[in-house]
mmCIF file of C-alpha atoms in Angstrom:
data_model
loop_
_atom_site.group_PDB
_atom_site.id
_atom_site.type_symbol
_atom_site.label_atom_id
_atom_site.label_comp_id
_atom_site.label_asym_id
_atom_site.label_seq_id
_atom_site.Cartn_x
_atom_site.Cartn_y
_atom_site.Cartn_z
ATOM 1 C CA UNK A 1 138.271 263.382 97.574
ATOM 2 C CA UNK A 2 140.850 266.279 97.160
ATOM 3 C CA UNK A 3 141.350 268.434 99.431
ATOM 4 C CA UNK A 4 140.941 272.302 98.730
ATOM 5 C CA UNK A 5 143.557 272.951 101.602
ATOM 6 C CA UNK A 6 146.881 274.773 100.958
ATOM 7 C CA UNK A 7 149.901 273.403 102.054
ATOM 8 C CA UNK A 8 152.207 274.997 104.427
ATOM 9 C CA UNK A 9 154.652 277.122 103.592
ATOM 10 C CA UNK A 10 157.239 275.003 104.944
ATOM 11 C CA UNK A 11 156.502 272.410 102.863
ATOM 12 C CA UNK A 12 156.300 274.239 99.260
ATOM 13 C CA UNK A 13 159.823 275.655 100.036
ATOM 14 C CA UNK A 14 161.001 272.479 100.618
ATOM 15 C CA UNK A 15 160.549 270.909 96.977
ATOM 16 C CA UNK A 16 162.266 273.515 94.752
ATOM 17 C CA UNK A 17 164.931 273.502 97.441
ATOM 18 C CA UNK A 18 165.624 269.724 96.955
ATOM 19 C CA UNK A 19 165.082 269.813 93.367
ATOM 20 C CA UNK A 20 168.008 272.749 92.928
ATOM 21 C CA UNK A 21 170.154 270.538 95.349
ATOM 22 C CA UNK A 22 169.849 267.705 93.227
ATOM 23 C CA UNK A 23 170.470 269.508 89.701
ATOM 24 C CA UNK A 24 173.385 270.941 91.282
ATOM 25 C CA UNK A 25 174.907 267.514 92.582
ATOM 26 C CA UNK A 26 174.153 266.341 88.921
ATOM 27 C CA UNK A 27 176.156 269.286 87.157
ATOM 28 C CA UNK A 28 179.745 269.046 89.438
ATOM 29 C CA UNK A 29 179.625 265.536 89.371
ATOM 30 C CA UNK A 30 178.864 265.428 85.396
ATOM 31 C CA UNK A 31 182.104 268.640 85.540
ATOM 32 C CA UNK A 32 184.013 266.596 88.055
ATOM 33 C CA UNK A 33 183.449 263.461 85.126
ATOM 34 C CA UNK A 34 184.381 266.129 82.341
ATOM 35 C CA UNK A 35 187.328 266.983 83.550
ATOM 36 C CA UNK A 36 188.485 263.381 84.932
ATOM 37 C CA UNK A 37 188.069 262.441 81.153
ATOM 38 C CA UNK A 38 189.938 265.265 79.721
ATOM 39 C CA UNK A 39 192.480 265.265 82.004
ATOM 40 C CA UNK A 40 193.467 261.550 81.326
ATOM 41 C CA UNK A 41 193.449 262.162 77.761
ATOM 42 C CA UNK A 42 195.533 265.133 77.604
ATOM 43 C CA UNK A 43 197.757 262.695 79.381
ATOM 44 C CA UNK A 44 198.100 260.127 77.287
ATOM 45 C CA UNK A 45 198.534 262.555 74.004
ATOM 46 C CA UNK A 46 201.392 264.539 76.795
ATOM 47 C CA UNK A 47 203.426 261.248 77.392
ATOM 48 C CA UNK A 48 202.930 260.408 73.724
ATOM 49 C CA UNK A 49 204.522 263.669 72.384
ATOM 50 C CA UNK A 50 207.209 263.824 74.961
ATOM 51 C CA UNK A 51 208.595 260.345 74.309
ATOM 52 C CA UNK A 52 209.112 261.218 71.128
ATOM 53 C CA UNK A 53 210.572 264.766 71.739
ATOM 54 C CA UNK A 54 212.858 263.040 74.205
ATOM 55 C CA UNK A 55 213.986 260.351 71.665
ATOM 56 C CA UNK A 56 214.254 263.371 68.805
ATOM 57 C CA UNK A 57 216.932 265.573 71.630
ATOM 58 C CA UNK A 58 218.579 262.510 72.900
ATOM 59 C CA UNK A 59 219.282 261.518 69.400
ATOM 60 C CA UNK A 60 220.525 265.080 67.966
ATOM 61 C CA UNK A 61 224.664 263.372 68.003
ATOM 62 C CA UNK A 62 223.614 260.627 65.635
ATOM 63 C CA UNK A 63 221.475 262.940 63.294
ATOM 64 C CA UNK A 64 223.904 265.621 63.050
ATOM 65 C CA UNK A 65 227.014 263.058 62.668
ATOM 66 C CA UNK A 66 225.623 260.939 60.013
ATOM 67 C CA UNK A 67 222.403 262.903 58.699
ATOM 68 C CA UNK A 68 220.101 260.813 56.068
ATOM 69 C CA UNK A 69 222.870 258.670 55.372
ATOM 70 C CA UNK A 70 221.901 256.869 58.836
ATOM 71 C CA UNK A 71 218.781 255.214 57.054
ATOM 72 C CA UNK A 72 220.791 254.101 53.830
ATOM 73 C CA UNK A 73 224.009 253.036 55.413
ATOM 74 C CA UNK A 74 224.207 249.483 56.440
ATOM 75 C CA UNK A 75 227.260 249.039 58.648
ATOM 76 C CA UNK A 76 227.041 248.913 62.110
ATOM 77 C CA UNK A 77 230.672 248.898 63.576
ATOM 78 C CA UNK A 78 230.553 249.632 67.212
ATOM 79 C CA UNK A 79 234.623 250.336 66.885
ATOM 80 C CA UNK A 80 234.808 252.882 63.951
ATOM 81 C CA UNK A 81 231.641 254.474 65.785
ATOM 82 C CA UNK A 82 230.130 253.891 61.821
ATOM 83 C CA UNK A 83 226.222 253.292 62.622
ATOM 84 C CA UNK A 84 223.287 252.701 59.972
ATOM 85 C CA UNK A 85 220.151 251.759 60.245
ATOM 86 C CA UNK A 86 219.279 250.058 56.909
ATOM 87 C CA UNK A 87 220.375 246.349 57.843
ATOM 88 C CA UNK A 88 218.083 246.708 60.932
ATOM 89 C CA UNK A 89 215.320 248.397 59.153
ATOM 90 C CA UNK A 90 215.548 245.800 56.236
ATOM 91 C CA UNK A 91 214.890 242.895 58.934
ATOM 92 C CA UNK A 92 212.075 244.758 60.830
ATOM 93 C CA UNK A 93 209.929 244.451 57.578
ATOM 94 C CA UNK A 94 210.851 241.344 56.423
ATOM 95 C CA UNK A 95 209.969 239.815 59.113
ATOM 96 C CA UNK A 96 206.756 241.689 60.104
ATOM 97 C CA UNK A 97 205.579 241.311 56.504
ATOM 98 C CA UNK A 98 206.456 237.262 56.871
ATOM 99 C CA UNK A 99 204.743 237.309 59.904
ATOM 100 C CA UNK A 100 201.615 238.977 58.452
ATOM 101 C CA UNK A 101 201.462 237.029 55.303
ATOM 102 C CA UNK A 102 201.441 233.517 57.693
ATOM 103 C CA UNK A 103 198.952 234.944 60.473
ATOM 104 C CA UNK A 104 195.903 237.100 58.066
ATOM 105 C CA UNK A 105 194.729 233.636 56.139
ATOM 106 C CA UNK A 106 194.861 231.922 59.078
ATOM 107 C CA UNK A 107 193.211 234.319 61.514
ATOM 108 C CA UNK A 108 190.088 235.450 59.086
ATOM 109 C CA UNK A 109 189.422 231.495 58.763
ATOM 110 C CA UNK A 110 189.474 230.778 62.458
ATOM 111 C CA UNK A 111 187.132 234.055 62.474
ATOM 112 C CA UNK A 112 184.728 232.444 59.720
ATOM 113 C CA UNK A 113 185.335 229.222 61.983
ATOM 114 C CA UNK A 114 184.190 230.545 64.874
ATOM 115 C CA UNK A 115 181.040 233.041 63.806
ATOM 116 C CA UNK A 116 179.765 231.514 60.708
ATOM 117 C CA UNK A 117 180.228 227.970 60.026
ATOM 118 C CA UNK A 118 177.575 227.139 63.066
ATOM 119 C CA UNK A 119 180.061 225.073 64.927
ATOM 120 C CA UNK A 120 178.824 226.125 68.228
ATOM 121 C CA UNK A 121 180.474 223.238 69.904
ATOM 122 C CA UNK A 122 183.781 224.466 69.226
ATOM 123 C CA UNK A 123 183.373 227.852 70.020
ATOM 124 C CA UNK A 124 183.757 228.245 73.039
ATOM 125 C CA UNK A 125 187.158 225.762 73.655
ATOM 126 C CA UNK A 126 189.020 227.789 70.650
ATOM 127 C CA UNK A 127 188.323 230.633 71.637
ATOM 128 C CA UNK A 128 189.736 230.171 75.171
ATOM 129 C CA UNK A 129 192.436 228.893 73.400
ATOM 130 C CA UNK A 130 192.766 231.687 71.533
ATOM 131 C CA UNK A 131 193.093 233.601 74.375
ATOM 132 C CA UNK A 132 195.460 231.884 76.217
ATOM 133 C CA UNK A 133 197.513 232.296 72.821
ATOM 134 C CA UNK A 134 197.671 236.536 73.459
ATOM 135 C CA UNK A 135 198.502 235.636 77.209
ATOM 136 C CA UNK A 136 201.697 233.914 76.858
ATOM 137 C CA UNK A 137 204.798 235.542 77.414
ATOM 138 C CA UNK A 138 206.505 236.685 74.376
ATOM 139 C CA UNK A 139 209.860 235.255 76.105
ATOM 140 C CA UNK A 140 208.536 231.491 76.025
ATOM 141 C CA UNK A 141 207.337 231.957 72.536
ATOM 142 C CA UNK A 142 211.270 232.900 72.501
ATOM 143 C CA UNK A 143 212.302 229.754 74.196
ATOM 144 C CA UNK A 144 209.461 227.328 72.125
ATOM 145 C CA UNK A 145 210.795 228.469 68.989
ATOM 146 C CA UNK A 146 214.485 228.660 70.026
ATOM 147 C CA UNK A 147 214.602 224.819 70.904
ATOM 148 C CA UNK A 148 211.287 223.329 69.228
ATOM 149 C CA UNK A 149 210.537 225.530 65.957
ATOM 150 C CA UNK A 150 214.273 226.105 64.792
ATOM 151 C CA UNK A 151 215.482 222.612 65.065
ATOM 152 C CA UNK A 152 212.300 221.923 62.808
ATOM 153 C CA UNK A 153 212.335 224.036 60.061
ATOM 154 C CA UNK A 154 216.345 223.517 60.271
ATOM 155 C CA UNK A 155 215.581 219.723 59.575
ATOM 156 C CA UNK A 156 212.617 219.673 57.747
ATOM 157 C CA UNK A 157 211.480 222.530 56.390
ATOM 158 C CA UNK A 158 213.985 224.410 55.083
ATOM 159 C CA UNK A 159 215.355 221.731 53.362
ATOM 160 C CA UNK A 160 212.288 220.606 51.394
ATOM 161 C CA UNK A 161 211.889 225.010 50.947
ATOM 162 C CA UNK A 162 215.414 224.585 49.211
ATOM 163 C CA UNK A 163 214.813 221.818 47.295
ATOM 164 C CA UNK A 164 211.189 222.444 45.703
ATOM 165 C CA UNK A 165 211.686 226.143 45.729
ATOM 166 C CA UNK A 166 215.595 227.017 45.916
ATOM 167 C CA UNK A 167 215.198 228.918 42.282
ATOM 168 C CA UNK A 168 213.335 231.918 43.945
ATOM 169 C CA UNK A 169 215.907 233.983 46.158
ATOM 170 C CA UNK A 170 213.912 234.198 49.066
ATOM 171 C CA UNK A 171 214.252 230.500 49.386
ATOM 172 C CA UNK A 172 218.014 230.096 48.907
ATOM 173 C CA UNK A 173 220.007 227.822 50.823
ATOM 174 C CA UNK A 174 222.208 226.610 52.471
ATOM 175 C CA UNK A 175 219.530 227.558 55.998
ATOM 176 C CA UNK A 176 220.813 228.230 59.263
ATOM 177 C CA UNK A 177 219.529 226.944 62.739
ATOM 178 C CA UNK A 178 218.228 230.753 63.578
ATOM 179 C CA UNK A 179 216.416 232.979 60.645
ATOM 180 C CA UNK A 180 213.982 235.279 59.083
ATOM 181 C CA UNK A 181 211.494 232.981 58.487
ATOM 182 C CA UNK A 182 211.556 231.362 62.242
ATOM 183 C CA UNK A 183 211.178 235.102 63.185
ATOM 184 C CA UNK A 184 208.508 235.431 60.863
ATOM 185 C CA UNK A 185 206.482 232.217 62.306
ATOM 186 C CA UNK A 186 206.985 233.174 65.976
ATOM 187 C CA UNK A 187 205.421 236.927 65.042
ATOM 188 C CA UNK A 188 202.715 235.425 62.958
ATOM 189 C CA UNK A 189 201.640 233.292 66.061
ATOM 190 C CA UNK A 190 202.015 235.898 68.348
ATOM 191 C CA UNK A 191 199.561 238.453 66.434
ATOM 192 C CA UNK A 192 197.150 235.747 65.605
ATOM 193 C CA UNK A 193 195.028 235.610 68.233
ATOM 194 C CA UNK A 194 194.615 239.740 68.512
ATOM 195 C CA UNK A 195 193.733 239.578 64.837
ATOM 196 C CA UNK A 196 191.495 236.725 65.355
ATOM 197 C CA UNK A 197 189.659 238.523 68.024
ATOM 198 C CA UNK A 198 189.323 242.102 66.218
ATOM 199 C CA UNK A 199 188.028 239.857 63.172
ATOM 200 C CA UNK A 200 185.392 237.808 64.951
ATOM 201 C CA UNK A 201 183.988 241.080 67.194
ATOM 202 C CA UNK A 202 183.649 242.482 63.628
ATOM 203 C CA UNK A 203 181.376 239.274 62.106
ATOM 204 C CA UNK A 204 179.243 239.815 65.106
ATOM 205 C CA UNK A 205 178.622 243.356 64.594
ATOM 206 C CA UNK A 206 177.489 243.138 60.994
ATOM 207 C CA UNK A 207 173.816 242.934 60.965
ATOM 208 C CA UNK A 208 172.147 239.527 60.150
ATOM 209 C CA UNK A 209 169.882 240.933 57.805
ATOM 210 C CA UNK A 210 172.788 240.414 55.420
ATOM 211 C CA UNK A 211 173.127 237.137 55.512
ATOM 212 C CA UNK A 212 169.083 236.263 55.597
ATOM 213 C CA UNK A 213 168.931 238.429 52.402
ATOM 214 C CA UNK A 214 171.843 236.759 50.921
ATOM 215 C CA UNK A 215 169.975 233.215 52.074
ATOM 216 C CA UNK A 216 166.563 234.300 50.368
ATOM 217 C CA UNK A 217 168.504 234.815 47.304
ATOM 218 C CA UNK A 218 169.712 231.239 47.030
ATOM 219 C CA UNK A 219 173.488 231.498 48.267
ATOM 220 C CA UNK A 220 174.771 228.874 50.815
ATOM 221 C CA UNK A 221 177.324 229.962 53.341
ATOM 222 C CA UNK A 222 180.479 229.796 51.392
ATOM 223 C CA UNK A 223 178.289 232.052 48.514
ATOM 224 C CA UNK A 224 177.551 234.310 51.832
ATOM 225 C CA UNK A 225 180.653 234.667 53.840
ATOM 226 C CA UNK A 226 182.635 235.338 50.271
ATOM 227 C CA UNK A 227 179.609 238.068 48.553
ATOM 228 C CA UNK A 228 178.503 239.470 51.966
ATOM 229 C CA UNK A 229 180.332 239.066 54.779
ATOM 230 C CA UNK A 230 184.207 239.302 53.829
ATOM 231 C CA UNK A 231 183.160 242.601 51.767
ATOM 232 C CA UNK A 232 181.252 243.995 54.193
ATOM 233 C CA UNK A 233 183.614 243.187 56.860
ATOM 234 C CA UNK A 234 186.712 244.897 55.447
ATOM 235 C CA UNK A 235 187.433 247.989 57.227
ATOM 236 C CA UNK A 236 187.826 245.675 60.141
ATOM 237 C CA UNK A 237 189.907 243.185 58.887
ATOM 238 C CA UNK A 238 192.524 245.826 57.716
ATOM 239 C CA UNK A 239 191.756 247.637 61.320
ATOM 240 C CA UNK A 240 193.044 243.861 62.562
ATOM 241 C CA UNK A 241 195.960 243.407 60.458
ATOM 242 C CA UNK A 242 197.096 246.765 61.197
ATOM 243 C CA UNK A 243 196.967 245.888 64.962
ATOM 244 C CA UNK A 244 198.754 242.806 64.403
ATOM 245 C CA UNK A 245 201.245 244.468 62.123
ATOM 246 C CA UNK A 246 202.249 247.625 65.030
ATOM 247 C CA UNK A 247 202.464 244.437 67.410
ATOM 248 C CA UNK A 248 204.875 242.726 65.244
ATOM 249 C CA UNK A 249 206.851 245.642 64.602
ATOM 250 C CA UNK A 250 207.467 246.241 67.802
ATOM 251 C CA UNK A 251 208.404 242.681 69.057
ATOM 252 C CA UNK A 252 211.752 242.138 70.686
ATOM 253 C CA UNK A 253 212.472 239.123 73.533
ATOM 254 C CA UNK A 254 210.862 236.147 70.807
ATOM 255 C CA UNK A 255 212.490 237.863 67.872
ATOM 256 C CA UNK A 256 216.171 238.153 69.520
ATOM 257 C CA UNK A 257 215.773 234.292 70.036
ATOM 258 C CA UNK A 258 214.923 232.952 67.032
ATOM 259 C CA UNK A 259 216.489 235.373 64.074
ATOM 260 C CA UNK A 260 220.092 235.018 64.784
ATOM 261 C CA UNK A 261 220.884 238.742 65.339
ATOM 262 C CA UNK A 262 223.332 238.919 62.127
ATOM 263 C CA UNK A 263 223.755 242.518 60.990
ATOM 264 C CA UNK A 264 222.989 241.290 57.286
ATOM 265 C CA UNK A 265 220.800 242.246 53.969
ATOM 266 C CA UNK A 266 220.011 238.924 52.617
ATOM 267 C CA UNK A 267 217.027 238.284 50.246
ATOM 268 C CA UNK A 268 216.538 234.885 51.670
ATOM 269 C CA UNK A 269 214.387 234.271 54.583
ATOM 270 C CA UNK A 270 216.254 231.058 55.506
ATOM 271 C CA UNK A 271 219.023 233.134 56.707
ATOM 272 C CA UNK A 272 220.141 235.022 59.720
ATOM 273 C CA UNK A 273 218.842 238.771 60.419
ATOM 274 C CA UNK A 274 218.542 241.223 62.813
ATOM 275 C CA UNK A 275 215.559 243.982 64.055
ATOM 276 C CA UNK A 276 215.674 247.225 65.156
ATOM 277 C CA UNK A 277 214.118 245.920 68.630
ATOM 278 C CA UNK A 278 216.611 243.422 69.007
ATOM 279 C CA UNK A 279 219.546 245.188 68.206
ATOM 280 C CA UNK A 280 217.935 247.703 71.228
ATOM 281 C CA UNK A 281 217.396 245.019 73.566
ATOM 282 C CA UNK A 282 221.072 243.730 72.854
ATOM 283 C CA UNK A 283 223.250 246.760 72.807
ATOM 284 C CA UNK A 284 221.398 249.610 74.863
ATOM 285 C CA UNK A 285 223.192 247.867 77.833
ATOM 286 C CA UNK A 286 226.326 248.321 77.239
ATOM 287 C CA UNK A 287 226.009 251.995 75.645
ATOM 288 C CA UNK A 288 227.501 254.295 77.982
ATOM 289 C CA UNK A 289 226.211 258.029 78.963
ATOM 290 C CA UNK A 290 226.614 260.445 75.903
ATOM 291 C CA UNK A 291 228.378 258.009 73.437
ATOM 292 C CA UNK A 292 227.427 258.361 70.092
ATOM 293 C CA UNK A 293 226.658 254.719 70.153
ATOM 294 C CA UNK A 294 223.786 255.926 72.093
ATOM 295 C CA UNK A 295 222.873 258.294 70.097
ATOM 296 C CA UNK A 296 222.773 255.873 66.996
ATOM 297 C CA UNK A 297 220.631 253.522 69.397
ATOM 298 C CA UNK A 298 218.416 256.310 69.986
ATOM 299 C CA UNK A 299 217.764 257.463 66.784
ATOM 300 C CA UNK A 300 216.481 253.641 65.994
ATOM 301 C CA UNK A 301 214.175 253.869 68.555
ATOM 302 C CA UNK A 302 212.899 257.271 67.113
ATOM 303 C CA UNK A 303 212.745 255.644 63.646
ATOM 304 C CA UNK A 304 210.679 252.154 65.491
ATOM 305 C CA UNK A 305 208.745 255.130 67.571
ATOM 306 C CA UNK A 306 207.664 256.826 63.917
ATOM 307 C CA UNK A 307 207.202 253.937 62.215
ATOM 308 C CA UNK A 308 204.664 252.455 65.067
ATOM 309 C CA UNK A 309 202.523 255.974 64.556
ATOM 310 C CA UNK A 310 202.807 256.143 60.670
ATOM 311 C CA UNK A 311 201.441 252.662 60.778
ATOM 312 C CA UNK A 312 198.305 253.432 63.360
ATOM 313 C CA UNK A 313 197.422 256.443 61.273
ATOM 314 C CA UNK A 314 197.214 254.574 58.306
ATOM 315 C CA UNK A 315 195.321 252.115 59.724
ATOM 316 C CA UNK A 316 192.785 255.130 61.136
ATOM 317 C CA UNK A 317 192.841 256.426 57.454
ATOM 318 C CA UNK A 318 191.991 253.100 55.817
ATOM 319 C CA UNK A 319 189.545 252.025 58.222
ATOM 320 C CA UNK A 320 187.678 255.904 57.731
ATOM 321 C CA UNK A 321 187.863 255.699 54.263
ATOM 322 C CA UNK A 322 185.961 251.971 53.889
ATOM 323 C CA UNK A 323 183.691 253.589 56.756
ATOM 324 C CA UNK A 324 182.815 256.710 54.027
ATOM 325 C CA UNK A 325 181.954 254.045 51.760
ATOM 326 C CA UNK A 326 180.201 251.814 53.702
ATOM 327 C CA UNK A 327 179.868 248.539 54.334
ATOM 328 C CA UNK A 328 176.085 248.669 53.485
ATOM 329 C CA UNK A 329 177.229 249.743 49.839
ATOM 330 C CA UNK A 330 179.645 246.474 49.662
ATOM 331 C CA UNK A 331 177.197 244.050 50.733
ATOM 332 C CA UNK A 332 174.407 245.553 48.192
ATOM 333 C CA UNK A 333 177.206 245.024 45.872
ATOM 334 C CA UNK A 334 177.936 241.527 46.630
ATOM 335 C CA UNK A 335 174.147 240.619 47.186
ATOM 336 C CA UNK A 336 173.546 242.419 43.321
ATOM 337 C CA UNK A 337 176.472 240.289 42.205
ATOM 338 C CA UNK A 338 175.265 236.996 43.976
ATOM 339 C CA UNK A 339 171.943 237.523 42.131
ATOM 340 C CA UNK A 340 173.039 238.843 38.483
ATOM 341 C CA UNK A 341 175.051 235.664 39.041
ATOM 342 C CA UNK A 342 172.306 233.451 39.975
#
């Protein structure tokens, strides 16, 4: 039974009193949050913009001395104070692009490996290994391929490169111990296991009514993964190759190691080259305070500094532009085609 009683006064004060209490606790600690959040990234877009306006003032000698001719010049004479950047810009994409040509084939099929072949077995052991791949110090990858992967390809591959395929340029000989291509290998498995992971995260995210419709129309896995899956997966595989990519770009200690550091243009990959990392990891030492071979070294790490952004905000504009079409769309394509083909 209910009682008709009032309560005390005491006691209907108290509610509203606790209730504005706790609405109040809620809004400075959902402010306090607010501005945490902002704060930090406001931070990271401030240390962002002034590395690069440092790098633009420290680099003002080099820019005013040799203008655009820095990017199109390729000697680098320490002596004559004569710097350009081409040589060093030449092996930065050679190298990356080697590197990305080896690791993409082989990181999408350890992805299709690993999420849709139903090997469940060997999940979980390749993908710690996988793992342990992105963990390693870049400098032992530098020492591996220094004494393991050069002697190799010096003895093996490159000579059966030279003799099956020494009519294409890129595979002229004779090959030296340290090169492009050895650069190229060490990048390509360095990145592999970051594009391996981006690729696999983005198999699990696509939605499995895809592949049951693509089953109920007949197609077996390898009809699947090639109609449905790749197609609807590709905003994130160029997301992942992009990542891979501003990783390789980027790489110095393995690269210095492994690619002979020879301030050359050669269209061969069996031969020696240099990076615009490496020639900063090898030369910023012994630069001395308001030289204008610091300057020049500067100026390279603006261009690497540029060339790292330009290639994230492509990435951002690929990946938006699949995203405006839609990964639904591709799969309905793929199922339609899977079925007109059927």
């Amino acid at each position: 039974m209910v009682s008709d009683k009032p309560l005390p006064s005491s006691a209907v004060a108290a509610v509203p009193v606790k209730s504005t209490r706790t609405a109040a606790s809620k809004r400075v600690k959902d402010s306090l949050f607010t501005f945490v959040t902002a704060v930090s990234g406001l931070a990271v877009l401030f240390v962002i913009c002034w590395i690069g306006v440092r790098l633009f003032i420290d680099s003002a000698d080099s820019r005013h001395a040799f203008g655009l001719s820095f990017l199109t010049n390729s000697v680098w004479d320490v002596s004559r104070e004569q710097y350009g950047a081409l040589t060093f810009i030449y092996g930065t994409i050679v190298s990356s692009l080697v590197a990305i040509l080896i690791a993409v084939p082989i990181s999408v099929g350890m992805s299709i490996l690993l999420n849709e072949l139903g090997y469940k077995k060997l999940t979980r052991p390749i993908g710690y290994f996988i793992e342990l791949l992105a963990a390693i110090p870049s400098v032992v990858y530098g020492l591996w391929g220094f004494l393991v992967l050069c002697p190799w390809l010096n003895s093996t591959a490159s000579p059966w490169l030279v003799s099956h395929f020494g009519f294409l340029p890129i595979f002229e000989g004779p090959p030296v111990l340290t090169n492009m291509l050895a650069a190229g290998v060490i990048l390509a498995i360095m990145i592999s296991p970051f594009i391996t992971s981006v690729v696999t995260e983005v198999f699990r995210s696509l939605p499995s009514g895809l592949r049951e419709a693509s089953v109920a129309l007949g197609a077996n896995k390898w009809e699947t993964i090639r109609s449905v899956v790749l197609p609807s997966s590709r905003g994130g595989i160029v997301a992942a190759v992009m990542l891979g990519l501003g990783r390789a770009l980027g790489e110095t200690m393995a690269v210095v190691m492994v690619i002979g550091c020879t301030p050359q243009i050669k269209a061969s990959l069996l031969q020696s080259g240099y990076t615009m990392p490496s020639l900063l990891a090898n030369q910023f030492g012994e630069t001395t305070a308001g030289s204008m071979q610091l300057s020049a070294l500067l100026e390279i790490a603006l261009l690497l500094f540029l060339v790292t952004m330009l290639v994230n905000a492509l990435a951002r504009m690929l990946v938006a532009f699949m995203g405006r079409h839609g990964a639904k769309g591709w799969s309905n394509k793929g199922l339609r085609a899977f079925a007109d083909s059927a």
